[in-house]
Amino acid sequence: EGIDAIPPPAAMLDALPAWRAFAAAMGARLTVGSMALRDASIDGASFDVWTVLGKDGDVTGTRVELKVDPPLVLRAPLDVDVAASFVGAPPGCHELAVALRAAARRLEIRPEVLAVEVPGPTRDPADLRPRMIEMLVLARRLRGDRSPGPYR
């Protein structure tokens, strides 16, 4: 009972089975009332995914956060819209960030977290897996690792 008894937002009710399946497959904890996943494990990294609600309770987007561990060492804040902010970053980082941002409403790069927000509801969080892999590749590249990883 308690928090587990809170239903998902009405617009996400039909998506609940897919969110449960993804949570089980990725070893994540699902909070149904907020349609949020905590600690989804992909390629050894930990991701949080949650549904973003507007003021009136409508689903406005989905936020995906990669917990960067160890944290990135950034010489200066990185802004995907300002190519010059990537001057000190390893080669290819700005291009990866631009590609990641292309399908997202927002991209944040901070030492402890790399986050994207995609518009609208996510019916199946498994659809976000390619974006999660792109986030992981960017985080690794920002650390100086040039290997593409097992997914490329």
mmCIF file with all atom_site columns, C-alpha atoms in Angstrom:
data_model
loop_
_atom_site.group_PDB
_atom_site.id
_atom_site.type_symbol
_atom_site.label_atom_id
_atom_site.label_alt_id
_atom_site.label_comp_id
_atom_site.label_asym_id
_atom_site.label_entity_id
_atom_site.label_seq_id
_atom_site.pdbx_PDB_ins_code
_atom_site.Cartn_x
_atom_site.Cartn_y
_atom_site.Cartn_z
_atom_site.occupancy
_atom_site.B_iso_or_equiv
_atom_site.pdbx_formal_charge
_atom_site.auth_seq_id
_atom_site.auth_comp_id
_atom_site.auth_asym_id
_atom_site.auth_atom_id
_atom_site.pdbx_PDB_model_num
ATOM 1   C CA . GLU A 1 1   ? 0.000  0.000  0.000   1.00 0.00 ? 1   GLU A CA 1
ATOM 2   C CA . GLY A 1 2   ? 1.132  3.596  0.618   1.00 0.00 ? 2   GLY A CA 1
ATOM 3   C CA . ILE A 1 3   ? 3.168  5.106  -2.160  1.00 0.00 ? 3   ILE A CA 1
ATOM 4   C CA . ASP A 1 4   ? 2.766  1.994  -4.344  1.00 0.00 ? 4   ASP A CA 1
ATOM 5   C CA . ALA A 1 5   ? -1.008 2.524  -4.337  1.00 0.00 ? 5   ALA A CA 1
ATOM 6   C CA . ILE A 1 6   ? -0.754 5.918  -6.059  1.00 0.00 ? 6   ILE A CA 1
ATOM 7   C CA . PRO A 1 7   ? -1.791 5.487  -9.702  1.00 0.00 ? 7   PRO A CA 1
ATOM 8   C CA . PRO A 1 8   ? 0.203  6.889  -12.626 1.00 0.00 ? 8   PRO A CA 1
ATOM 9   C CA . PRO A 1 9   ? -0.845 10.136 -14.278 1.00 0.00 ? 9   PRO A CA 1
ATOM 10  C CA . ALA A 1 10  ? -3.972 9.443  -16.351 1.00 0.00 ? 10  ALA A CA 1
ATOM 11  C CA . ALA A 1 11  ? -2.114 10.066 -19.620 1.00 0.00 ? 11  ALA A CA 1
ATOM 12  C CA . MET A 1 12  ? 0.413  7.346  -18.663 1.00 0.00 ? 12  MET A CA 1
ATOM 13  C CA . LEU A 1 13  ? -1.924 4.585  -17.460 1.00 0.00 ? 13  LEU A CA 1
ATOM 14  C CA . ASP A 1 14  ? -1.641 2.576  -20.682 1.00 0.00 ? 14  ASP A CA 1
ATOM 15  C CA . ALA A 1 15  ? 2.173  2.884  -20.550 1.00 0.00 ? 15  ALA A CA 1
ATOM 16  C CA . LEU A 1 16  ? 2.486  1.271  -17.119 1.00 0.00 ? 16  LEU A CA 1
ATOM 17  C CA . PRO A 1 17  ? 3.170  -2.301 -18.363 1.00 0.00 ? 17  PRO A CA 1
ATOM 18  C CA . ALA A 1 18  ? 6.072  -1.113 -20.548 1.00 0.00 ? 18  ALA A CA 1
ATOM 19  C CA . TRP A 1 19  ? 7.537  0.934  -17.674 1.00 0.00 ? 19  TRP A CA 1
ATOM 20  C CA . ARG A 1 20  ? 7.253  -2.090 -15.351 1.00 0.00 ? 20  ARG A CA 1
ATOM 21  C CA . ALA A 1 21  ? 8.956  -4.319 -17.930 1.00 0.00 ? 21  ALA A CA 1
ATOM 22  C CA . PHE A 1 22  ? 11.799 -1.847 -18.484 1.00 0.00 ? 22  PHE A CA 1
ATOM 23  C CA . ALA A 1 23  ? 12.290 -1.408 -14.725 1.00 0.00 ? 23  ALA A CA 1
ATOM 24  C CA . ALA A 1 24  ? 12.510 -5.172 -14.268 1.00 0.00 ? 24  ALA A CA 1
ATOM 25  C CA . ALA A 1 25  ? 14.909 -5.604 -17.203 1.00 0.00 ? 25  ALA A CA 1
ATOM 26  C CA . MET A 1 26  ? 17.216 -2.777 -16.068 1.00 0.00 ? 26  MET A CA 1
ATOM 27  C CA . GLY A 1 27  ? 17.094 -3.477 -12.313 1.00 0.00 ? 27  GLY A CA 1
ATOM 28  C CA . ALA A 1 28  ? 15.453 -0.097 -11.705 1.00 0.00 ? 28  ALA A CA 1
ATOM 29  C CA . ARG A 1 29  ? 12.990 0.979  -9.023  1.00 0.00 ? 29  ARG A CA 1
ATOM 30  C CA . LEU A 1 30  ? 9.678  2.218  -10.448 1.00 0.00 ? 30  LEU A CA 1
ATOM 31  C CA . THR A 1 31  ? 7.608  4.831  -8.647  1.00 0.00 ? 31  THR A CA 1
ATOM 32  C CA . VAL A 1 32  ? 4.233  4.482  -10.349 1.00 0.00 ? 32  VAL A CA 1
ATOM 33  C CA . GLY A 1 33  ? 2.602  7.698  -9.098  1.00 0.00 ? 33  GLY A CA 1
ATOM 34  C CA . SER A 1 34  ? 5.251  9.863  -10.736 1.00 0.00 ? 34  SER A CA 1
ATOM 35  C CA . MET A 1 35  ? 6.194  7.350  -13.459 1.00 0.00 ? 35  MET A CA 1
ATOM 36  C CA . ALA A 1 36  ? 9.836  7.548  -12.430 1.00 0.00 ? 36  ALA A CA 1
ATOM 37  C CA . LEU A 1 37  ? 12.638 5.015  -12.668 1.00 0.00 ? 37  LEU A CA 1
ATOM 38  C CA . ARG A 1 38  ? 15.613 5.132  -10.329 1.00 0.00 ? 38  ARG A CA 1
ATOM 39  C CA . ASP A 1 39  ? 18.945 3.437  -10.923 1.00 0.00 ? 39  ASP A CA 1
ATOM 40  C CA . ALA A 1 40  ? 18.317 1.787  -14.282 1.00 0.00 ? 40  ALA A CA 1
ATOM 41  C CA . SER A 1 41  ? 21.568 -0.003 -15.111 1.00 0.00 ? 41  SER A CA 1
ATOM 42  C CA . ILE A 1 42  ? 22.833 0.211  -18.691 1.00 0.00 ? 42  ILE A CA 1
ATOM 43  C CA . ASP A 1 43  ? 26.366 -0.816 -19.611 1.00 0.00 ? 43  ASP A CA 1
ATOM 44  C CA . GLY A 1 44  ? 27.451 -0.412 -15.994 1.00 0.00 ? 44  GLY A CA 1
ATOM 45  C CA . ALA A 1 45  ? 26.063 3.115  -15.678 1.00 0.00 ? 45  ALA A CA 1
ATOM 46  C CA . SER A 1 46  ? 23.120 4.329  -13.585 1.00 0.00 ? 46  SER A CA 1
ATOM 47  C CA . PHE A 1 47  ? 20.244 6.303  -15.101 1.00 0.00 ? 47  PHE A CA 1
ATOM 48  C CA . ASP A 1 48  ? 17.139 7.934  -13.654 1.00 0.00 ? 48  ASP A CA 1
ATOM 49  C CA . VAL A 1 49  ? 14.112 8.538  -15.885 1.00 0.00 ? 49  VAL A CA 1
ATOM 50  C CA . TRP A 1 50  ? 11.049 10.475 -14.889 1.00 0.00 ? 50  TRP A CA 1
ATOM 51  C CA . THR A 1 51  ? 7.926  11.930 -16.369 1.00 0.00 ? 51  THR A CA 1
ATOM 52  C CA . VAL A 1 52  ? 7.801  15.726 -16.347 1.00 0.00 ? 52  VAL A CA 1
ATOM 53  C CA . LEU A 1 53  ? 4.406  17.181 -15.485 1.00 0.00 ? 53  LEU A CA 1
ATOM 54  C CA . GLY A 1 54  ? 3.163  20.677 -16.290 1.00 0.00 ? 54  GLY A CA 1
ATOM 55  C CA . LYS A 1 55  ? 1.293  22.979 -13.910 1.00 0.00 ? 55  LYS A CA 1
ATOM 56  C CA . ASP A 1 56  ? -2.050 21.408 -14.831 1.00 0.00 ? 56  ASP A CA 1
ATOM 57  C CA . GLY A 1 57  ? -0.760 17.840 -14.428 1.00 0.00 ? 57  GLY A CA 1
ATOM 58  C CA . ASP A 1 58  ? -0.365 17.169 -18.134 1.00 0.00 ? 58  ASP A CA 1
ATOM 59  C CA . VAL A 1 59  ? 2.692  15.207 -19.226 1.00 0.00 ? 59  VAL A CA 1
ATOM 60  C CA . THR A 1 60  ? 5.082  17.662 -20.878 1.00 0.00 ? 60  THR A CA 1
ATOM 61  C CA . GLY A 1 61  ? 8.176  15.518 -21.272 1.00 0.00 ? 61  GLY A CA 1
ATOM 62  C CA . THR A 1 62  ? 10.543 12.873 -19.996 1.00 0.00 ? 62  THR A CA 1
ATOM 63  C CA . ARG A 1 63  ? 13.845 13.620 -18.285 1.00 0.00 ? 63  ARG A CA 1
ATOM 64  C CA . VAL A 1 64  ? 16.739 11.156 -18.477 1.00 0.00 ? 64  VAL A CA 1
ATOM 65  C CA . GLU A 1 65  ? 19.743 11.603 -16.195 1.00 0.00 ? 65  GLU A CA 1
ATOM 66  C CA . LEU A 1 66  ? 23.029 9.738  -16.341 1.00 0.00 ? 66  LEU A CA 1
ATOM 67  C CA . LYS A 1 67  ? 24.771 9.732  -12.965 1.00 0.00 ? 67  LYS A CA 1
ATOM 68  C CA . VAL A 1 68  ? 28.364 10.470 -13.935 1.00 0.00 ? 68  VAL A CA 1
ATOM 69  C CA . ASP A 1 69  ? 30.724 8.504  -11.702 1.00 0.00 ? 69  ASP A CA 1
ATOM 70  C CA . PRO A 1 70  ? 33.414 9.541  -11.229 1.00 0.00 ? 70  PRO A CA 1
ATOM 71  C CA . PRO A 1 71  ? 32.337 13.129 -11.896 1.00 0.00 ? 71  PRO A CA 1
ATOM 72  C CA . LEU A 1 72  ? 33.640 14.870 -14.999 1.00 0.00 ? 72  LEU A CA 1
ATOM 73  C CA . VAL A 1 73  ? 36.446 17.360 -14.623 1.00 0.00 ? 73  VAL A CA 1
ATOM 74  C CA . LEU A 1 74  ? 35.248 20.337 -16.645 1.00 0.00 ? 74  LEU A CA 1
ATOM 75  C CA . ARG A 1 75  ? 37.524 23.316 -17.182 1.00 0.00 ? 75  ARG A CA 1
ATOM 76  C CA . ALA A 1 76  ? 34.475 25.504 -17.809 1.00 0.00 ? 76  ALA A CA 1
ATOM 77  C CA . PRO A 1 77  ? 30.699 25.012 -18.126 1.00 0.00 ? 77  PRO A CA 1
ATOM 78  C CA . LEU A 1 78  ? 29.713 23.319 -21.394 1.00 0.00 ? 78  LEU A CA 1
ATOM 79  C CA . ASP A 1 79  ? 26.849 24.758 -23.437 1.00 0.00 ? 79  ASP A CA 1
ATOM 80  C CA . VAL A 1 80  ? 25.897 22.847 -26.565 1.00 0.00 ? 80  VAL A CA 1
ATOM 81  C CA . ASP A 1 81  ? 24.742 26.118 -28.161 1.00 0.00 ? 81  ASP A CA 1
ATOM 82  C CA . VAL A 1 82  ? 28.177 27.682 -27.689 1.00 0.00 ? 82  VAL A CA 1
ATOM 83  C CA . ALA A 1 83  ? 30.792 25.706 -29.627 1.00 0.00 ? 83  ALA A CA 1
ATOM 84  C CA . ALA A 1 84  ? 33.574 27.768 -28.008 1.00 0.00 ? 84  ALA A CA 1
ATOM 85  C CA . SER A 1 85  ? 32.647 26.295 -24.609 1.00 0.00 ? 85  SER A CA 1
ATOM 86  C CA . PHE A 1 86  ? 33.934 22.931 -25.892 1.00 0.00 ? 86  PHE A CA 1
ATOM 87  C CA . VAL A 1 87  ? 37.397 24.252 -26.886 1.00 0.00 ? 87  VAL A CA 1
ATOM 88  C CA . GLY A 1 88  ? 39.108 22.490 -23.962 1.00 0.00 ? 88  GLY A CA 1
ATOM 89  C CA . ALA A 1 89  ? 37.063 19.298 -24.331 1.00 0.00 ? 89  ALA A CA 1
ATOM 90  C CA . PRO A 1 90  ? 38.392 16.215 -26.141 1.00 0.00 ? 90  PRO A CA 1
ATOM 91  C CA . PRO A 1 91  ? 37.840 16.131 -29.931 1.00 0.00 ? 91  PRO A CA 1
ATOM 92  C CA . GLY A 1 92  ? 34.352 15.150 -31.045 1.00 0.00 ? 92  GLY A CA 1
ATOM 93  C CA . CYS A 1 93  ? 32.565 16.109 -27.823 1.00 0.00 ? 93  CYS A CA 1
ATOM 94  C CA . HIS A 1 94  ? 30.730 19.095 -29.260 1.00 0.00 ? 94  HIS A CA 1
ATOM 95  C CA . GLU A 1 95  ? 29.529 17.048 -32.241 1.00 0.00 ? 95  GLU A CA 1
ATOM 96  C CA . LEU A 1 96  ? 28.258 14.297 -29.927 1.00 0.00 ? 96  LEU A CA 1
ATOM 97  C CA . ALA A 1 97  ? 26.476 16.886 -27.765 1.00 0.00 ? 97  ALA A CA 1
ATOM 98  C CA . VAL A 1 98  ? 24.868 18.524 -30.811 1.00 0.00 ? 98  VAL A CA 1
ATOM 99  C CA . ALA A 1 99  ? 23.621 15.139 -32.061 1.00 0.00 ? 99  ALA A CA 1
ATOM 100 C CA . LEU A 1 100 ? 22.233 14.288 -28.621 1.00 0.00 ? 100 LEU A CA 1
ATOM 101 C CA . ARG A 1 101 ? 20.509 17.657 -28.314 1.00 0.00 ? 101 ARG A CA 1
ATOM 102 C CA . ALA A 1 102 ? 18.941 17.375 -31.803 1.00 0.00 ? 102 ALA A CA 1
ATOM 103 C CA . ALA A 1 103 ? 16.140 15.131 -30.560 1.00 0.00 ? 103 ALA A CA 1
ATOM 104 C CA . ALA A 1 104 ? 15.846 16.664 -27.107 1.00 0.00 ? 104 ALA A CA 1
ATOM 105 C CA . ARG A 1 105 ? 14.265 19.784 -25.719 1.00 0.00 ? 105 ARG A CA 1
ATOM 106 C CA . ARG A 1 106 ? 17.191 20.304 -23.354 1.00 0.00 ? 106 ARG A CA 1
ATOM 107 C CA . LEU A 1 107 ? 20.684 18.966 -22.710 1.00 0.00 ? 107 LEU A CA 1
ATOM 108 C CA . GLU A 1 108 ? 22.584 19.613 -19.479 1.00 0.00 ? 108 GLU A CA 1
ATOM 109 C CA . ILE A 1 109 ? 26.225 18.724 -18.922 1.00 0.00 ? 109 ILE A CA 1
ATOM 110 C CA . ARG A 1 110 ? 27.389 19.004 -15.326 1.00 0.00 ? 110 ARG A CA 1
ATOM 111 C CA . PRO A 1 111 ? 30.235 17.221 -13.534 1.00 0.00 ? 111 PRO A CA 1
ATOM 112 C CA . GLU A 1 112 ? 27.907 14.747 -11.729 1.00 0.00 ? 112 GLU A CA 1
ATOM 113 C CA . VAL A 1 113 ? 25.006 14.544 -14.201 1.00 0.00 ? 113 VAL A CA 1
ATOM 114 C CA . LEU A 1 114 ? 24.436 14.467 -17.935 1.00 0.00 ? 114 LEU A CA 1
ATOM 115 C CA . ALA A 1 115 ? 20.717 15.005 -18.625 1.00 0.00 ? 115 ALA A CA 1
ATOM 116 C CA . VAL A 1 116 ? 18.338 15.291 -21.550 1.00 0.00 ? 116 VAL A CA 1
ATOM 117 C CA . GLU A 1 117 ? 14.683 16.178 -21.598 1.00 0.00 ? 117 GLU A CA 1
ATOM 118 C CA . VAL A 1 118 ? 12.588 14.919 -24.476 1.00 0.00 ? 118 VAL A CA 1
ATOM 119 C CA . PRO A 1 119 ? 9.158  16.376 -25.263 1.00 0.00 ? 119 PRO A CA 1
ATOM 120 C CA . GLY A 1 120 ? 5.903  14.559 -24.637 1.00 0.00 ? 120 GLY A CA 1
ATOM 121 C CA . PRO A 1 121 ? 5.118  11.360 -22.778 1.00 0.00 ? 121 PRO A CA 1
ATOM 122 C CA . THR A 1 122 ? 7.317  8.291  -23.139 1.00 0.00 ? 122 THR A CA 1
ATOM 123 C CA . ARG A 1 123 ? 5.089  5.267  -23.616 1.00 0.00 ? 123 ARG A CA 1
ATOM 124 C CA . ASP A 1 124 ? 7.969  2.793  -23.424 1.00 0.00 ? 124 ASP A CA 1
ATOM 125 C CA . PRO A 1 125 ? 11.214 3.777  -21.707 1.00 0.00 ? 125 PRO A CA 1
ATOM 126 C CA . ALA A 1 126 ? 13.020 1.122  -23.773 1.00 0.00 ? 126 ALA A CA 1
ATOM 127 C CA . ASP A 1 127 ? 12.654 3.620  -26.627 1.00 0.00 ? 127 ASP A CA 1
ATOM 128 C CA . LEU A 1 128 ? 15.036 5.882  -24.676 1.00 0.00 ? 128 LEU A CA 1
ATOM 129 C CA . ARG A 1 129 ? 17.806 3.273  -24.581 1.00 0.00 ? 129 ARG A CA 1
ATOM 130 C CA . PRO A 1 130 ? 19.597 4.566  -27.734 1.00 0.00 ? 130 PRO A CA 1
ATOM 131 C CA . ARG A 1 131 ? 19.627 8.073  -26.222 1.00 0.00 ? 131 ARG A CA 1
ATOM 132 C CA . MET A 1 132 ? 20.997 6.648  -22.972 1.00 0.00 ? 132 MET A CA 1
ATOM 133 C CA . ILE A 1 133 ? 23.823 4.965  -24.886 1.00 0.00 ? 133 ILE A CA 1
ATOM 134 C CA . GLU A 1 134 ? 24.574 8.272  -26.661 1.00 0.00 ? 134 GLU A CA 1
ATOM 135 C CA . MET A 1 135 ? 24.718 9.980  -23.256 1.00 0.00 ? 135 MET A CA 1
ATOM 136 C CA . LEU A 1 136 ? 27.117 7.347  -21.982 1.00 0.00 ? 136 LEU A CA 1
ATOM 137 C CA . VAL A 1 137 ? 29.341 7.703  -25.071 1.00 0.00 ? 137 VAL A CA 1
ATOM 138 C CA . LEU A 1 138 ? 29.442 11.495 -24.575 1.00 0.00 ? 138 LEU A CA 1
ATOM 139 C CA . ALA A 1 139 ? 30.326 11.156 -20.883 1.00 0.00 ? 139 ALA A CA 1
ATOM 140 C CA . ARG A 1 140 ? 33.112 8.715  -21.719 1.00 0.00 ? 140 ARG A CA 1
ATOM 141 C CA . ARG A 1 141 ? 34.434 10.975 -24.476 1.00 0.00 ? 141 ARG A CA 1
ATOM 142 C CA . LEU A 1 142 ? 34.411 13.968 -22.116 1.00 0.00 ? 142 LEU A CA 1
ATOM 143 C CA . ARG A 1 143 ? 36.623 11.866 -19.835 1.00 0.00 ? 143 ARG A CA 1
ATOM 144 C CA . GLY A 1 144 ? 39.010 11.351 -22.750 1.00 0.00 ? 144 GLY A CA 1
ATOM 145 C CA . ASP A 1 145 ? 37.977 7.783  -23.599 1.00 0.00 ? 145 ASP A CA 1
ATOM 146 C CA . ARG A 1 146 ? 37.804 7.524  -27.396 1.00 0.00 ? 146 ARG A CA 1
ATOM 147 C CA . SER A 1 147 ? 36.446 3.977  -27.532 1.00 0.00 ? 147 SER A CA 1
ATOM 148 C CA . PRO A 1 148 ? 32.880 3.856  -28.870 1.00 0.00 ? 148 PRO A CA 1
ATOM 149 C CA . GLY A 1 149 ? 31.818 1.114  -26.456 1.00 0.00 ? 149 GLY A CA 1
ATOM 150 C CA . PRO A 1 150 ? 29.958 -2.098 -27.277 1.00 0.00 ? 150 PRO A CA 1
ATOM 151 C CA . TYR A 1 151 ? 26.960 -0.382 -28.883 1.00 0.00 ? 151 TYR A CA 1
ATOM 152 C CA . ARG A 1 152 ? 28.686 1.380  -31.767 1.00 0.00 ? 152 ARG A CA 1
#
